[in-house]
Amino acid sequence: MENILQVEHLEKYYGSRSSLTKAIDDLSFSVGSKEFVAIMGASGSGKTTLLNCISTVDKPTAGHILVNGEDVTKLKGEALNRFRREQLGFIFQDFNLLDTLTAYENIALALSIQNRKTTQINERVIKAAKDLDIVDVLNKYPYEMSGGQKQRVASARAIVTEPKLILADEPTGALDSKSSRLLLEKFHYMNQQLQATILMVTHDSFSASYASRVVFIKDGKLFHEIHRGDASKKEFFGQIIDVLTLLGGDVSDAL
């Protein structure tokens, strides 16, 4: 399997020499093409810092991050902007939709930035909307949509450019249980049918059970990982709970 993401001996420090915090400590793992991987860990484990480094929001202290074979830790200027535009899709916990734009315009914006032709933009937006069942809200503004609809619009915006890697930061964190389930089913569809490669940070075991692999980190280090394989979602959920019990994670949040 071709690796879309490779994290190699990553380290991230915050603070000064007199008060140094090691958020990520010699962390290495990879994500293969068309994989759906969840990152789990207790609060302060480094999972958000990891996502920030991969997305180039934050710069690692040491180590390398390769996306589709390109070392993104070395990118600067226009090369970095191009990487963000063309290689990454990002789904935020709080949606990050522009309130003054309709759902259609929010999704189309990602393509407009790439200077795509109008006909191609329309075709891709409509296809993404159909895939995520949001055709009926394309002409609505964010304030007219439910939380679940807004997150599916944000997901459509992330996949419409056909990025190599989709990063999701606690995507169900602001949703109720029904909306969370619908969104996670769409994530599964994006991964299985649209062949999207997804890396999702979550504290929620139910969300993680939709992934094909879960990577657990503790104190910035790789603690354990489990593969779903042929296990049912219910069985995989149980395996995740077992590891969280050993990890000392937020088991109560998962139940």
Short mmCIF file of C-alpha atoms in Angstrom, two decimals:
data_model
loop_
_atom_site.label_atom_id
_atom_site.label_comp_id
_atom_site.label_asym_id
_atom_site.label_seq_id
_atom_site.Cartn_x
_atom_site.Cartn_y
_atom_site.Cartn_z
CA MET A 1 0.00 0.00 0.00
CA GLU A 2 1.30 3.43 -0.96
CA ASN A 3 1.80 5.77 1.97
CA ILE A 4 0.03 9.11 1.61
CA LEU A 5 1.30 10.37 4.98
CA GLN A 6 4.58 9.56 6.73
CA VAL A 7 5.43 11.05 10.12
CA GLU A 8 9.07 10.41 10.95
CA HIS A 9 10.61 11.00 14.40
CA LEU A 10 8.44 14.06 14.97
CA GLU A 11 9.14 16.30 17.97
CA LYS A 12 7.46 19.49 19.07
CA TYR A 13 8.52 21.63 22.02
CA TYR A 14 6.84 24.69 23.50
CA GLY A 15 8.27 27.27 25.87
CA SER A 16 11.82 28.27 26.79
CA ARG A 17 14.76 26.31 28.16
CA SER A 18 13.74 27.12 31.72
CA SER A 19 10.16 25.92 31.13
CA LEU A 20 10.09 23.45 28.26
CA THR A 21 7.05 21.35 27.35
CA LYS A 22 7.45 18.40 24.98
CA ALA A 23 4.11 18.07 23.19
CA ILE A 24 5.28 15.40 20.71
CA ASP A 25 8.12 13.04 21.55
CA ASP A 26 9.83 11.12 18.70
CA LEU A 27 6.54 10.09 17.08
CA SER A 28 6.52 8.01 13.89
CA PHE A 29 3.64 6.41 11.95
CA SER A 30 2.21 6.31 8.44
CA VAL A 31 -1.18 6.42 6.73
CA GLY A 32 -1.67 4.43 3.56
CA SER A 33 -3.65 5.44 0.50
CA LYS A 34 -7.43 5.09 1.01
CA GLU A 35 -7.03 4.42 4.75
CA PHE A 36 -9.33 5.88 7.40
CA VAL A 37 -7.23 6.35 10.55
CA ALA A 38 -8.35 7.77 13.89
CA ILE A 39 -5.94 9.36 16.37
CA MET A 40 -6.93 9.01 20.02
CA GLY A 41 -5.45 10.07 23.32
CA ALA A 42 -6.33 11.84 26.56
CA SER A 43 -6.42 15.63 26.75
CA GLY A 44 -2.87 16.95 26.52
CA SER A 45 -1.57 13.83 24.76
CA GLY A 46 -0.43 15.82 21.74
CA LYS A 47 -3.05 14.77 19.19
CA THR A 48 -4.12 18.33 18.28
CA THR A 49 -0.48 19.44 18.09
CA LEU A 50 0.17 16.52 15.76
CA LEU A 51 -2.71 17.56 13.49
CA ASN A 52 -1.51 21.16 13.50
CA CYS A 53 1.97 20.05 12.41
CA ILE A 54 0.62 17.84 9.62
CA SER A 55 -1.63 20.63 8.37
CA THR A 56 1.35 23.07 8.49
CA VAL A 57 -0.51 25.33 10.93
CA ASP A 58 2.38 24.67 13.34
CA LYS A 59 6.03 23.90 12.61
CA PRO A 60 7.65 20.88 14.26
CA THR A 61 10.83 21.27 16.30
CA ALA A 62 12.41 18.19 14.70
CA GLY A 63 11.51 15.33 12.39
CA HIS A 64 9.80 15.12 9.03
CA ILE A 65 6.25 14.94 7.67
CA LEU A 66 5.84 13.64 4.13
CA VAL A 67 2.56 13.93 2.24
CA ASN A 68 2.49 12.05 -1.05
CA GLY A 69 6.29 11.82 -0.83
CA GLU A 70 6.85 15.56 -0.32
CA ASP A 71 8.46 16.80 2.91
CA VAL A 72 6.03 19.52 3.98
CA THR A 73 8.27 20.65 6.85
CA LYS A 74 10.58 22.20 4.24
CA LEU A 75 7.91 24.06 2.26
CA LYS A 76 7.79 27.85 2.27
CA GLY A 77 6.01 30.67 0.47
CA GLU A 78 4.03 29.79 -2.63
CA ALA A 79 5.02 26.11 -2.46
CA LEU A 80 3.46 25.90 1.01
CA ASN A 81 0.31 27.72 -0.14
CA ARG A 82 0.01 25.41 -3.14
CA PHE A 83 0.35 22.36 -0.87
CA ARG A 84 -2.46 23.61 1.36
CA ARG A 85 -4.69 24.38 -1.62
CA GLU A 86 -4.13 21.20 -3.60
CA GLN A 87 -3.05 18.40 -1.26
CA LEU A 88 -5.07 18.93 1.94
CA GLY A 89 -8.72 19.00 2.90
CA PHE A 90 -9.55 20.13 6.44
CA ILE A 91 -12.72 19.57 8.47
CA PHE A 92 -12.97 21.64 11.65
CA GLN A 93 -14.99 20.95 14.80
CA ASP A 94 -16.76 24.31 14.51
CA PHE A 95 -17.40 24.02 10.74
CA ASN A 96 -15.56 27.26 9.76
CA LEU A 97 -18.11 28.14 7.08
CA LEU A 98 -18.37 31.74 5.88
CA ASP A 99 -21.68 33.13 7.14
CA THR A 100 -22.11 35.50 4.18
CA LEU A 101 -21.90 32.69 1.61
CA THR A 102 -24.43 29.98 0.76
CA ALA A 103 -23.54 26.31 1.10
CA TYR A 104 -22.87 26.18 -2.64
CA GLU A 105 -20.55 29.20 -2.46
CA ASN A 106 -18.72 27.83 0.61
CA ILE A 107 -17.99 24.58 -1.24
CA ALA A 108 -17.15 26.31 -4.52
CA LEU A 109 -14.70 28.69 -2.84
CA ALA A 110 -12.07 25.95 -2.52
CA LEU A 111 -12.20 25.42 -6.30
CA SER A 112 -12.33 29.14 -7.10
CA ILE A 113 -9.05 29.61 -5.23
CA GLN A 114 -7.57 27.00 -7.58
CA ASN A 115 -8.84 29.04 -10.57
CA ARG A 116 -10.99 26.19 -11.85
CA LYS A 117 -13.40 26.85 -14.72
CA THR A 118 -16.99 27.71 -13.82
CA THR A 119 -18.42 24.60 -15.48
CA GLN A 120 -15.97 22.35 -13.61
CA ILE A 121 -16.75 24.09 -10.31
CA ASN A 122 -20.47 23.54 -10.78
CA GLU A 123 -20.04 19.87 -11.71
CA ARG A 124 -17.82 19.14 -8.72
CA VAL A 125 -19.97 21.02 -6.21
CA ILE A 126 -23.13 19.24 -7.34
CA LYS A 127 -21.39 15.84 -7.21
CA ALA A 128 -20.03 16.47 -3.69
CA ALA A 129 -23.45 17.69 -2.56
CA LYS A 130 -25.12 14.54 -3.92
CA ASP A 131 -22.50 12.31 -2.29
CA LEU A 132 -23.13 13.91 1.11
CA ASP A 133 -26.92 14.40 0.75
CA ILE A 134 -26.89 18.19 1.00
CA VAL A 135 -28.32 19.20 -2.40
CA ASP A 136 -31.39 20.61 -0.63
CA VAL A 137 -29.30 23.11 1.39
CA LEU A 138 -27.01 24.40 -1.38
CA ASN A 139 -28.86 27.72 -1.55
CA LYS A 140 -29.08 28.15 2.21
CA TYR A 141 -26.77 30.18 4.44
CA PRO A 142 -25.09 28.57 7.47
CA TYR A 143 -27.56 30.12 9.94
CA GLU A 144 -30.38 28.33 8.09
CA MET A 145 -28.79 24.88 8.50
CA SER A 146 -28.57 22.35 11.32
CA GLY A 147 -25.22 21.46 12.84
CA GLY A 148 -25.14 18.18 10.95
CA GLN A 149 -25.89 19.89 7.64
CA LYS A 150 -23.16 22.48 8.26
CA GLN A 151 -20.61 19.76 9.00
CA ARG A 152 -21.57 17.89 5.82
CA VAL A 153 -21.16 21.13 3.85
CA ALA A 154 -17.72 21.51 5.46
CA SER A 155 -16.96 17.91 4.48
CA ALA A 156 -18.03 18.59 0.90
CA ARG A 157 -15.72 21.59 0.84
CA ALA A 158 -12.88 19.36 2.02
CA ILE A 159 -13.37 16.66 -0.63
CA VAL A 160 -14.38 18.82 -3.61
CA THR A 161 -10.76 19.51 -4.59
CA GLU A 162 -9.94 15.79 -4.43
CA PRO A 163 -7.05 16.25 -1.97
CA LYS A 164 -4.52 13.54 -1.18
CA LEU A 165 -5.32 13.73 2.53
CA ILE A 166 -8.37 14.84 4.52
CA LEU A 167 -7.71 15.96 8.09
CA ALA A 168 -10.63 16.07 10.54
CA ASP A 169 -10.31 17.68 13.96
CA GLU A 170 -13.00 16.37 16.37
CA PRO A 171 -15.59 16.58 13.55
CA THR A 172 -18.48 15.33 15.73
CA GLY A 173 -17.59 17.46 18.74
CA ALA A 174 -20.34 20.04 18.13
CA LEU A 175 -23.01 17.59 16.96
CA ASP A 176 -25.79 15.64 18.67
CA SER A 177 -25.74 11.84 18.54
CA LYS A 178 -28.02 11.53 15.48
CA SER A 179 -26.06 14.10 13.47
CA SER A 180 -22.79 12.48 14.55
CA ARG A 181 -23.93 9.09 13.31
CA LEU A 182 -25.05 10.51 9.95
CA LEU A 183 -21.75 12.34 9.51
CA LEU A 184 -19.67 9.29 10.41
CA GLU A 185 -21.60 7.19 7.92
CA LYS A 186 -20.72 9.80 5.30
CA PHE A 187 -17.07 9.62 6.35
CA HIS A 188 -17.26 5.86 5.82
CA TYR A 189 -18.82 6.47 2.40
CA MET A 190 -16.13 9.02 1.50
CA ASN A 191 -13.45 6.51 2.45
CA GLN A 192 -14.97 3.39 0.89
CA GLN A 193 -16.72 4.77 -2.19
CA LEU A 194 -14.82 7.98 -2.97
CA GLN A 195 -11.52 6.42 -1.87
CA ALA A 196 -10.62 9.40 0.32
CA THR A 197 -7.68 9.05 2.72
CA ILE A 198 -8.83 10.36 6.12
CA LEU A 199 -6.94 11.13 9.33
CA MET A 200 -9.35 12.02 12.13
CA VAL A 201 -8.47 13.23 15.62
CA THR A 202 -11.16 12.30 18.13
CA HIS A 203 -11.66 11.61 21.84
CA ASP A 204 -14.85 9.67 21.09
CA SER A 205 -14.66 5.88 20.84
CA PHE A 206 -17.90 5.66 18.84
CA SER A 207 -16.45 7.96 16.19
CA ALA A 208 -13.16 6.05 16.15
CA SER A 209 -15.01 2.75 15.60
CA TYR A 210 -15.83 3.88 12.05
CA ALA A 211 -12.12 3.99 11.18
CA SER A 212 -10.10 1.09 9.79
CA ARG A 213 -7.25 1.72 12.25
CA VAL A 214 -6.87 3.61 15.51
CA VAL A 215 -3.54 5.05 16.65
CA PHE A 216 -3.30 5.89 20.37
CA ILE A 217 -0.81 8.43 21.65
CA LYS A 218 0.18 9.22 25.22
CA ASP A 219 2.42 12.05 26.38
CA GLY A 220 3.31 12.76 22.76
CA LYS A 221 4.46 9.19 22.06
CA LEU A 222 2.94 6.29 20.15
CA PHE A 223 1.24 4.11 22.77
CA HIS A 224 -0.57 1.47 20.72
CA GLU A 225 -2.52 0.91 17.51
CA ILE A 226 -5.27 -1.49 16.53
CA HIS A 227 -6.67 -2.53 13.14
CA ARG A 228 -10.35 -3.20 12.60
CA GLY A 229 -9.81 -5.99 10.07
CA ASP A 230 -12.92 -8.17 9.84
CA ALA A 231 -14.29 -7.07 13.21
CA SER A 232 -17.73 -5.51 13.35
CA LYS A 233 -18.06 -1.88 14.40
CA LYS A 234 -19.41 -3.06 17.77
CA GLU A 235 -16.46 -5.41 18.29
CA PHE A 236 -13.98 -2.72 17.25
CA PHE A 237 -15.63 -0.28 19.66
CA GLY A 238 -15.01 -2.78 22.45
CA GLN A 239 -11.35 -3.11 21.46
CA ILE A 240 -10.99 0.68 21.53
CA ILE A 241 -12.50 0.85 25.03
CA ASP A 242 -10.06 -1.83 26.21
CA VAL A 243 -7.06 0.17 24.99
CA LEU A 244 -8.41 3.42 26.45
CA THR A 245 -8.73 1.68 29.81
CA LEU A 246 -5.02 0.83 29.68
CA LEU A 247 -4.22 4.29 28.35
CA GLY A 248 -6.14 6.05 31.10
CA GLY A 249 -8.06 8.02 28.50
CA ASP A 250 -11.47 9.57 28.56
CA VAL A 251 -13.38 6.32 28.77
CA SER A 252 -16.33 8.06 30.41
CA ASP A 253 -16.68 10.30 27.34
CA ALA A 254 -16.96 7.24 25.12
CA LEU A 255 -19.75 5.49 26.99
#
